[in-house]
mmCIF file of C-alpha atoms and ligand atoms in Angstrom:
data_model
loop_
_atom_site.group_PDB
_atom_site.id
_atom_site.type_symbol
_atom_site.label_atom_id
_atom_site.label_comp_id
_atom_site.label_asym_id
_atom_site.label_seq_id
_atom_site.Cartn_x
_atom_site.Cartn_y
_atom_site.Cartn_z
ATOM 1 C CA MET A 25 -9.680 23.781 17.213
ATOM 2 C CA SER A 26 -11.517 20.829 17.732
ATOM 3 C CA SER A 27 -10.901 18.245 19.225
ATOM 4 C CA GLU A 28 -11.102 15.620 15.531
ATOM 5 C CA THR A 29 -9.136 13.122 14.121
ATOM 6 C CA LEU A 30 -8.593 11.895 11.091
ATOM 7 C CA PHE A 31 -7.838 9.131 9.041
ATOM 8 C CA ILE A 32 -6.048 8.763 4.879
ATOM 9 C CA SER A 33 -4.172 6.060 3.455
ATOM 10 C CA ASP A 34 -2.770 4.998 0.396
ATOM 11 C CA LEU A 35 -2.743 8.624 -1.163
ATOM 12 C CA HIS A 36 0.484 7.152 -3.997
ATOM 13 C CA LEU A 37 1.815 10.244 -4.499
ATOM 14 C CA ALA A 38 4.176 10.298 -7.707
ATOM 15 C CA ALA A 39 5.011 12.811 -9.379
ATOM 16 C CA SER A 40 4.233 11.590 -12.627
ATOM 17 C CA ARG A 41 -0.245 11.643 -10.534
ATOM 18 C CA PRO A 42 -0.300 15.960 -9.998
ATOM 19 C CA GLU A 43 -3.444 16.096 -9.603
ATOM 20 C CA PRO A 44 -3.578 13.227 -6.063
ATOM 21 C CA VAL A 45 -0.987 14.880 -5.057
ATOM 22 C CA ALA A 46 -2.376 18.922 -5.634
ATOM 23 C CA ARG A 47 -5.826 17.605 -3.564
ATOM 24 C CA PHE A 48 -3.595 16.054 -0.828
ATOM 25 C CA LEU A 49 -1.961 20.025 -0.397
ATOM 26 C CA ASP A 50 -5.348 21.496 -0.498
ATOM 27 C CA PHE A 51 -6.745 18.684 1.795
ATOM 28 C CA ILE A 52 -3.007 19.185 4.218
ATOM 29 C CA ARG A 53 -3.475 23.313 3.680
ATOM 30 C CA HIS A 54 -7.603 23.343 4.331
ATOM 31 C CA ARG A 55 -9.231 20.491 5.934
ATOM 32 C CA ALA A 56 -7.239 18.906 8.317
ATOM 33 C CA SER A 57 -6.898 22.150 9.656
ATOM 34 C CA GLY A 58 -9.311 21.663 11.743
ATOM 35 C CA ALA A 59 -8.323 18.837 12.772
ATOM 36 C CA GLU A 60 -5.991 17.917 16.199
ATOM 37 C CA SER A 61 -4.439 14.538 14.899
ATOM 38 C CA LEU A 62 -4.160 12.885 11.485
ATOM 39 C CA PHE A 63 -2.573 9.854 10.844
ATOM 40 C CA ILE A 64 -1.797 8.364 7.422
ATOM 41 C CA LEU A 65 -2.054 4.845 7.511
ATOM 42 C CA GLY A 66 0.839 4.288 4.435
ATOM 43 C CA ASP A 67 1.957 4.489 1.072
ATOM 44 C CA LEU A 68 1.332 8.286 1.214
ATOM 45 C CA PHE A 69 4.417 7.832 -1.420
ATOM 46 C CA ASP A 70 3.935 5.373 -4.516
ATOM 47 C CA ALA A 71 7.729 5.128 -4.935
ATOM 48 C CA TYR A 72 9.616 6.298 -1.931
ATOM 49 C CA LEU A 73 13.773 5.774 -2.382
ATOM 50 C CA GLY A 74 14.886 8.153 0.064
ATOM 51 C CA ASP A 75 15.184 11.072 3.182
ATOM 52 C CA ASP A 76 17.223 12.651 0.079
ATOM 53 C CA ASN A 77 14.642 12.789 -2.422
ATOM 54 C CA ASN A 78 14.048 16.457 -3.172
ATOM 55 C CA ALA A 79 12.793 16.774 -6.593
ATOM 56 C CA TRP A 80 8.769 18.011 -6.843
ATOM 57 C CA PRO A 81 6.637 16.256 -5.274
ATOM 58 C CA PHE A 82 8.680 15.179 -2.094
ATOM 59 C CA GLY A 83 9.692 18.669 -1.596
ATOM 60 C CA LEU A 84 6.749 21.010 -1.302
ATOM 61 C CA ILE A 85 5.023 18.168 0.485
ATOM 62 C CA LYS A 86 7.374 17.922 3.040
ATOM 63 C CA GLN A 87 7.600 21.677 3.218
ATOM 64 C CA VAL A 88 3.491 21.916 3.714
ATOM 65 C CA LEU A 89 3.032 19.373 5.956
ATOM 66 C CA LYS A 90 6.013 21.108 8.522
ATOM 67 C CA GLN A 91 3.601 23.933 7.899
ATOM 68 C CA ARG A 92 0.737 21.683 9.223
ATOM 69 C CA VAL A 93 2.620 20.094 12.161
ATOM 70 C CA ASP A 94 3.750 23.980 12.795
ATOM 71 C CA ALA A 95 0.175 24.933 13.076
ATOM 72 C CA GLY A 96 -0.824 22.767 15.911
ATOM 73 C CA THR A 97 -2.394 19.469 14.342
ATOM 74 C CA ALA A 98 -0.067 16.477 15.308
ATOM 75 C CA ILE A 99 0.563 14.378 12.076
ATOM 76 C CA PHE A 100 1.703 10.836 12.188
ATOM 77 C CA ILE A 101 2.628 8.555 9.930
ATOM 78 C CA GLN A 102 2.964 4.769 9.682
ATOM 79 C CA PRO A 103 5.371 3.077 6.869
ATOM 80 C CA GLY A 104 3.677 1.457 3.458
ATOM 81 C CA ASN A 105 4.812 -0.649 1.661
ATOM 82 C CA ARG A 106 5.660 1.645 -1.007
ATOM 83 C CA ASP A 107 7.213 3.841 1.638
ATOM 84 C CA PHE A 108 8.904 1.857 4.349
ATOM 85 C CA LEU A 109 11.965 3.382 3.540
ATOM 86 C CA LEU A 110 10.649 7.117 4.750
ATOM 87 C CA GLY A 111 13.624 8.087 7.865
ATOM 88 C CA GLU A 112 14.955 9.355 11.195
ATOM 89 C CA ARG A 113 15.103 12.760 8.557
ATOM 90 C CA PHE A 114 11.929 12.942 7.156
ATOM 91 C CA HIS A 115 11.102 12.924 10.820
ATOM 92 C CA LEU A 116 13.362 16.095 11.409
ATOM 93 C CA GLU A 117 12.013 18.082 8.294
ATOM 94 C CA THR A 118 8.172 17.921 8.554
ATOM 95 C CA GLY A 119 7.433 17.208 12.339
ATOM 96 C CA CYS A 120 5.663 14.157 11.069
ATOM 97 C CA GLY A 121 5.790 11.303 14.154
ATOM 98 C CA LEU A 122 6.379 8.024 12.544
ATOM 99 C CA LEU A 123 4.938 4.537 13.525
ATOM 100 C CA GLY A 124 5.658 1.271 13.528
ATOM 101 C CA ASP A 125 4.206 -1.268 11.755
ATOM 102 C CA TYR A 126 1.451 -1.637 14.620
ATOM 103 C CA ALA A 127 -0.046 1.274 16.874
ATOM 104 C CA LEU A 128 -1.859 0.871 19.180
ATOM 105 C CA ILE A 129 -4.387 4.162 20.180
ATOM 106 C CA ASP A 130 -6.955 5.692 23.001
ATOM 107 C CA LEU A 131 -9.564 6.953 20.019
ATOM 108 C CA TYR A 132 -11.568 8.575 21.985
ATOM 109 C CA GLY A 133 -11.323 6.067 25.486
ATOM 110 C CA THR A 134 -11.645 2.309 22.563
ATOM 111 C CA PRO A 135 -8.312 1.153 21.926
ATOM 112 C CA THR A 136 -7.619 0.937 18.495
ATOM 113 C CA LEU A 137 -4.678 -0.974 16.190
ATOM 114 C CA LEU A 138 -3.608 0.798 13.633
ATOM 115 C CA THR A 139 -1.410 -0.460 10.648
ATOM 116 C CA HIS A 140 -0.663 -0.311 6.610
ATOM 117 C CA GLY A 141 -2.359 -3.450 5.936
ATOM 118 C CA ASP A 142 0.658 -5.759 4.177
ATOM 119 C CA LEU A 143 1.910 -7.772 6.922
ATOM 120 C CA LEU A 144 -1.832 -8.993 7.539
ATOM 121 C CA CYS A 145 -1.999 -10.175 3.823
ATOM 122 C CA THR A 146 -0.376 -13.478 4.954
ATOM 123 C CA ASP A 147 -1.546 -15.669 2.250
ATOM 124 C CA ASP A 148 0.946 -13.998 -0.089
ATOM 125 C CA VAL A 149 4.317 -15.930 1.217
ATOM 126 C CA GLN A 150 6.566 -14.541 -1.621
ATOM 127 C CA TYR A 151 5.534 -11.297 -0.523
ATOM 128 C CA GLN A 152 5.547 -11.512 3.085
ATOM 129 C CA ALA A 153 9.078 -13.719 2.503
ATOM 130 C CA ALA A 154 10.335 -10.629 0.374
ATOM 131 C CA ARG A 155 8.704 -7.840 3.246
ATOM 132 C CA VAL A 156 11.029 -9.772 5.883
ATOM 133 C CA ARG A 157 14.201 -9.343 3.226
ATOM 134 C CA VAL A 158 13.389 -5.740 2.955
ATOM 135 C CA ARG A 159 12.879 -4.560 6.005
ATOM 136 C CA SER A 160 16.139 -5.819 7.875
ATOM 137 C CA PRO A 161 18.060 -3.228 8.777
ATOM 138 C CA GLU A 162 21.420 -4.639 6.938
ATOM 139 C CA TRP A 163 19.002 -3.727 3.482
ATOM 140 C CA ARG A 164 17.760 -1.072 4.742
ATOM 141 C CA ALA A 165 21.874 0.685 4.951
ATOM 142 C CA TYR A 166 22.674 -1.362 1.888
ATOM 143 C CA ALA A 167 19.966 -0.187 0.178
ATOM 144 C CA LEU A 168 20.091 3.457 1.440
ATOM 145 C CA GLY A 169 24.721 3.717 0.757
ATOM 146 C CA LYS A 170 23.810 3.903 -3.222
ATOM 147 C CA PRO A 171 23.030 6.851 -4.555
ATOM 148 C CA LEU A 172 19.633 8.236 -5.128
ATOM 149 C CA TRP A 173 19.784 7.368 -9.303
ATOM 150 C CA MET A 174 21.087 3.710 -9.056
ATOM 151 C CA ARG A 175 17.693 3.131 -5.924
ATOM 152 C CA GLN A 176 15.129 5.213 -8.952
ATOM 153 C CA LEU A 177 16.769 2.741 -11.540
ATOM 154 C CA TYR A 178 16.572 -0.280 -9.405
ATOM 155 C CA ALA A 179 12.946 1.120 -8.480
ATOM 156 C CA ARG A 180 11.902 1.069 -11.886
ATOM 157 C CA TRP A 181 13.050 -2.246 -12.497
ATOM 158 C CA TYR A 182 11.580 -3.639 -9.814
ATOM 159 C CA ARG A 183 8.291 -2.222 -10.088
ATOM 160 C CA PHE A 184 8.426 -3.890 -13.982
ATOM 161 C CA LYS A 185 9.079 -7.830 -12.119
ATOM 162 C CA SER A 186 6.532 -7.015 -9.276
ATOM 163 C CA GLY A 187 3.669 -6.415 -12.288
ATOM 164 C CA LEU A 188 4.483 -9.152 -13.539
ATOM 165 C CA ASP A 189 4.546 -11.143 -10.507
ATOM 166 C CA LYS A 190 0.771 -9.309 -9.388
ATOM 167 C CA GLY A 191 -0.680 -11.038 -12.232
ATOM 168 C CA GLY A 192 -0.823 -14.796 -11.075
ATOM 169 C CA LYS A 193 -1.786 -13.965 -7.899
ATOM 170 C CA THR A 194 -6.164 -13.965 -7.205
ATOM 171 C CA GLN A 195 -7.852 -11.645 -5.617
ATOM 172 C CA GLU A 196 -8.521 -13.773 -2.388
ATOM 173 C CA ILE A 197 -4.067 -13.932 -2.122
ATOM 174 C CA MET A 198 -3.695 -10.060 -1.663
ATOM 175 C CA ASP A 199 -6.748 -9.331 0.551
ATOM 176 C CA VAL A 200 -6.524 -9.573 4.328
ATOM 177 C CA ASN A 201 -6.352 -13.529 6.284
ATOM 178 C CA ALA A 202 -9.166 -12.857 8.232
ATOM 179 C CA ASP A 203 -7.437 -15.633 10.927
ATOM 180 C CA THR A 204 -4.346 -12.984 10.731
ATOM 181 C CA VAL A 205 -6.535 -9.961 11.560
ATOM 182 C CA GLN A 206 -7.953 -12.205 14.228
ATOM 183 C CA ARG A 207 -4.554 -13.193 15.729
ATOM 184 C CA ILE A 208 -3.981 -9.819 15.414
ATOM 185 C CA MET A 209 -6.639 -7.891 17.225
ATOM 186 C CA LEU A 210 -6.621 -10.562 19.876
ATOM 187 C CA GLN A 211 -3.148 -10.335 20.545
ATOM 188 C CA TYR A 212 -3.201 -6.500 21.039
ATOM 189 C CA GLY A 213 -6.018 -6.509 22.711
ATOM 190 C CA VAL A 214 -8.410 -4.597 20.681
ATOM 191 C CA ARG A 215 -11.747 -5.158 19.126
ATOM 192 C CA ARG A 216 -11.150 -2.003 17.054
ATOM 193 C CA LEU A 217 -8.760 -1.984 14.312
ATOM 194 C CA ILE A 218 -7.967 0.547 10.918
ATOM 195 C CA HIS A 219 -5.646 -0.637 7.755
ATOM 196 C CA GLY A 220 -5.285 0.595 4.403
ATOM 197 C CA HIS A 221 -3.558 -1.426 1.971
ATOM 198 C CA THR A 222 -6.095 -3.917 -0.104
ATOM 199 C CA HIS A 223 -7.911 -0.537 -1.590
ATOM 200 C CA ARG A 224 -11.018 -2.661 -0.663
ATOM 201 C CA PRO A 225 -12.471 -0.146 1.162
ATOM 202 C CA ALA A 226 -15.602 -1.245 4.241
ATOM 203 C CA ILE A 227 -16.161 -1.769 7.498
ATOM 204 C CA HIS A 228 -16.585 -5.012 8.587
ATOM 205 C CA VAL A 229 -18.286 -6.545 11.995
ATOM 206 C CA LEU A 230 -16.387 -9.553 13.328
ATOM 207 C CA THR A 231 -16.376 -11.553 15.827
ATOM 208 C CA LEU A 232 -14.252 -11.592 18.422
ATOM 209 C CA ASP A 233 -14.218 -14.232 21.378
ATOM 210 C CA GLY A 234 -17.984 -13.612 21.061
ATOM 211 C CA GLN A 235 -18.521 -10.088 20.755
ATOM 212 C CA SER A 236 -18.103 -7.318 18.518
ATOM 213 C CA ALA A 237 -15.219 -6.065 16.812
ATOM 214 C CA GLU A 238 -15.194 -3.713 13.878
ATOM 215 C CA ARG A 239 -12.291 -3.434 10.915
ATOM 216 C CA PHE A 240 -11.623 -0.571 8.926
ATOM 217 C CA VAL A 241 -10.368 -0.475 5.442
ATOM 218 C CA LEU A 242 -10.282 2.991 4.343
ATOM 219 C CA PRO A 243 -9.783 3.152 0.791
ATOM 220 C CA GLU A 244 -6.816 4.383 -2.291
ATOM 221 C CA TRP A 245 -6.565 8.239 -3.313
ATOM 222 C CA LYS A 246 -7.961 7.926 -6.973
ATOM 223 C CA GLY A 247 -10.816 10.242 -7.185
ATOM 224 C CA SER A 248 -13.337 8.932 -4.948
ATOM 225 C CA GLU A 249 -11.666 8.613 -1.158
ATOM 226 C CA TRP A 250 -13.558 9.419 2.245
ATOM 227 C CA VAL A 251 -11.620 10.672 5.224
ATOM 228 C CA LEU A 252 -12.623 8.104 8.218
ATOM 229 C CA CYS A 253 -13.320 11.352 10.695
ATOM 230 C CA TRP A 254 -13.624 10.507 14.839
ATOM 231 C CA ASP A 255 -14.446 12.385 17.479
ATOM 232 C CA ALA A 256 -15.765 11.745 20.772
ATOM 233 C CA ARG A 257 -19.239 11.301 19.174
ATOM 234 C CA GLY A 258 -18.769 8.493 17.023
ATOM 235 C CA PHE A 259 -16.866 8.677 13.034
ATOM 236 C CA ARG A 260 -18.071 9.494 9.937
ATOM 237 C CA GLN A 261 -16.717 8.977 6.024
ATOM 238 C CA GLU A 262 -16.157 12.413 4.881
ATOM 239 C CA SER A 263 -15.864 12.812 1.058
ATOM 240 C CA LEU A 264 -13.899 15.604 -0.481
ATOM 241 C CA PRO A 265 -13.985 17.974 -2.653
ATOM 242 C CA GLN A 266 -13.294 16.356 -6.146
ATOM 243 C CA ALA A 267 -10.468 18.683 -8.752
ATOM 244 C CA GLY A 268 -11.860 20.363 -11.473
HETATM 245 MN MN1 LIG B 7 -0.053 -0.772 -0.031
#
């Protein structure tokens, strides 16, 4: 196995979208087998309502992740805004490590900060306030204490409501705030940041304290995605084979 580290995010896997599910399973079974580690930076699932949901595709995805971990690829998952209810049971059932909102890793000698990306979108004050509420241990315990069918019903209503809310928000509000990006990078002492969430794939070069820094934004999986592949020599953006 080569020393290679892969990064993906924003797959938004759901029963209603079998095609990306198939591509992800294929990616884990085949492409990821050549990697030392894989980081999934949030929104692996489009709506994750608790570790007790083993309906398709959740149960199958857990099984395939576990097989890959058992075969020697370390897999780490960061919570996204759509799957922050990933919990201890998921970790135990898959062997995937669950990361916090910010994770600092050593990527072949360079300190690198990983985050889903929603925390960087500080212009969306309304979202950030709601985020604080649903990430509290109290809210989590309350929500997970409800039966699954009730959580599903609530999520459907919430999805409908937030769809309406988004209509009134500008594209700028839904992107990262440049000052927040700089502040967080300085706080963690990094010159490299990797995140997803905004669905605006890019490699940005910025100046941080007079020195060059870089921000990688991963694409969502909707048919033309690439995987960010790192090894000791540097990075590559690798396209995945498309279905059909
Ligand atoms: Mn997201």
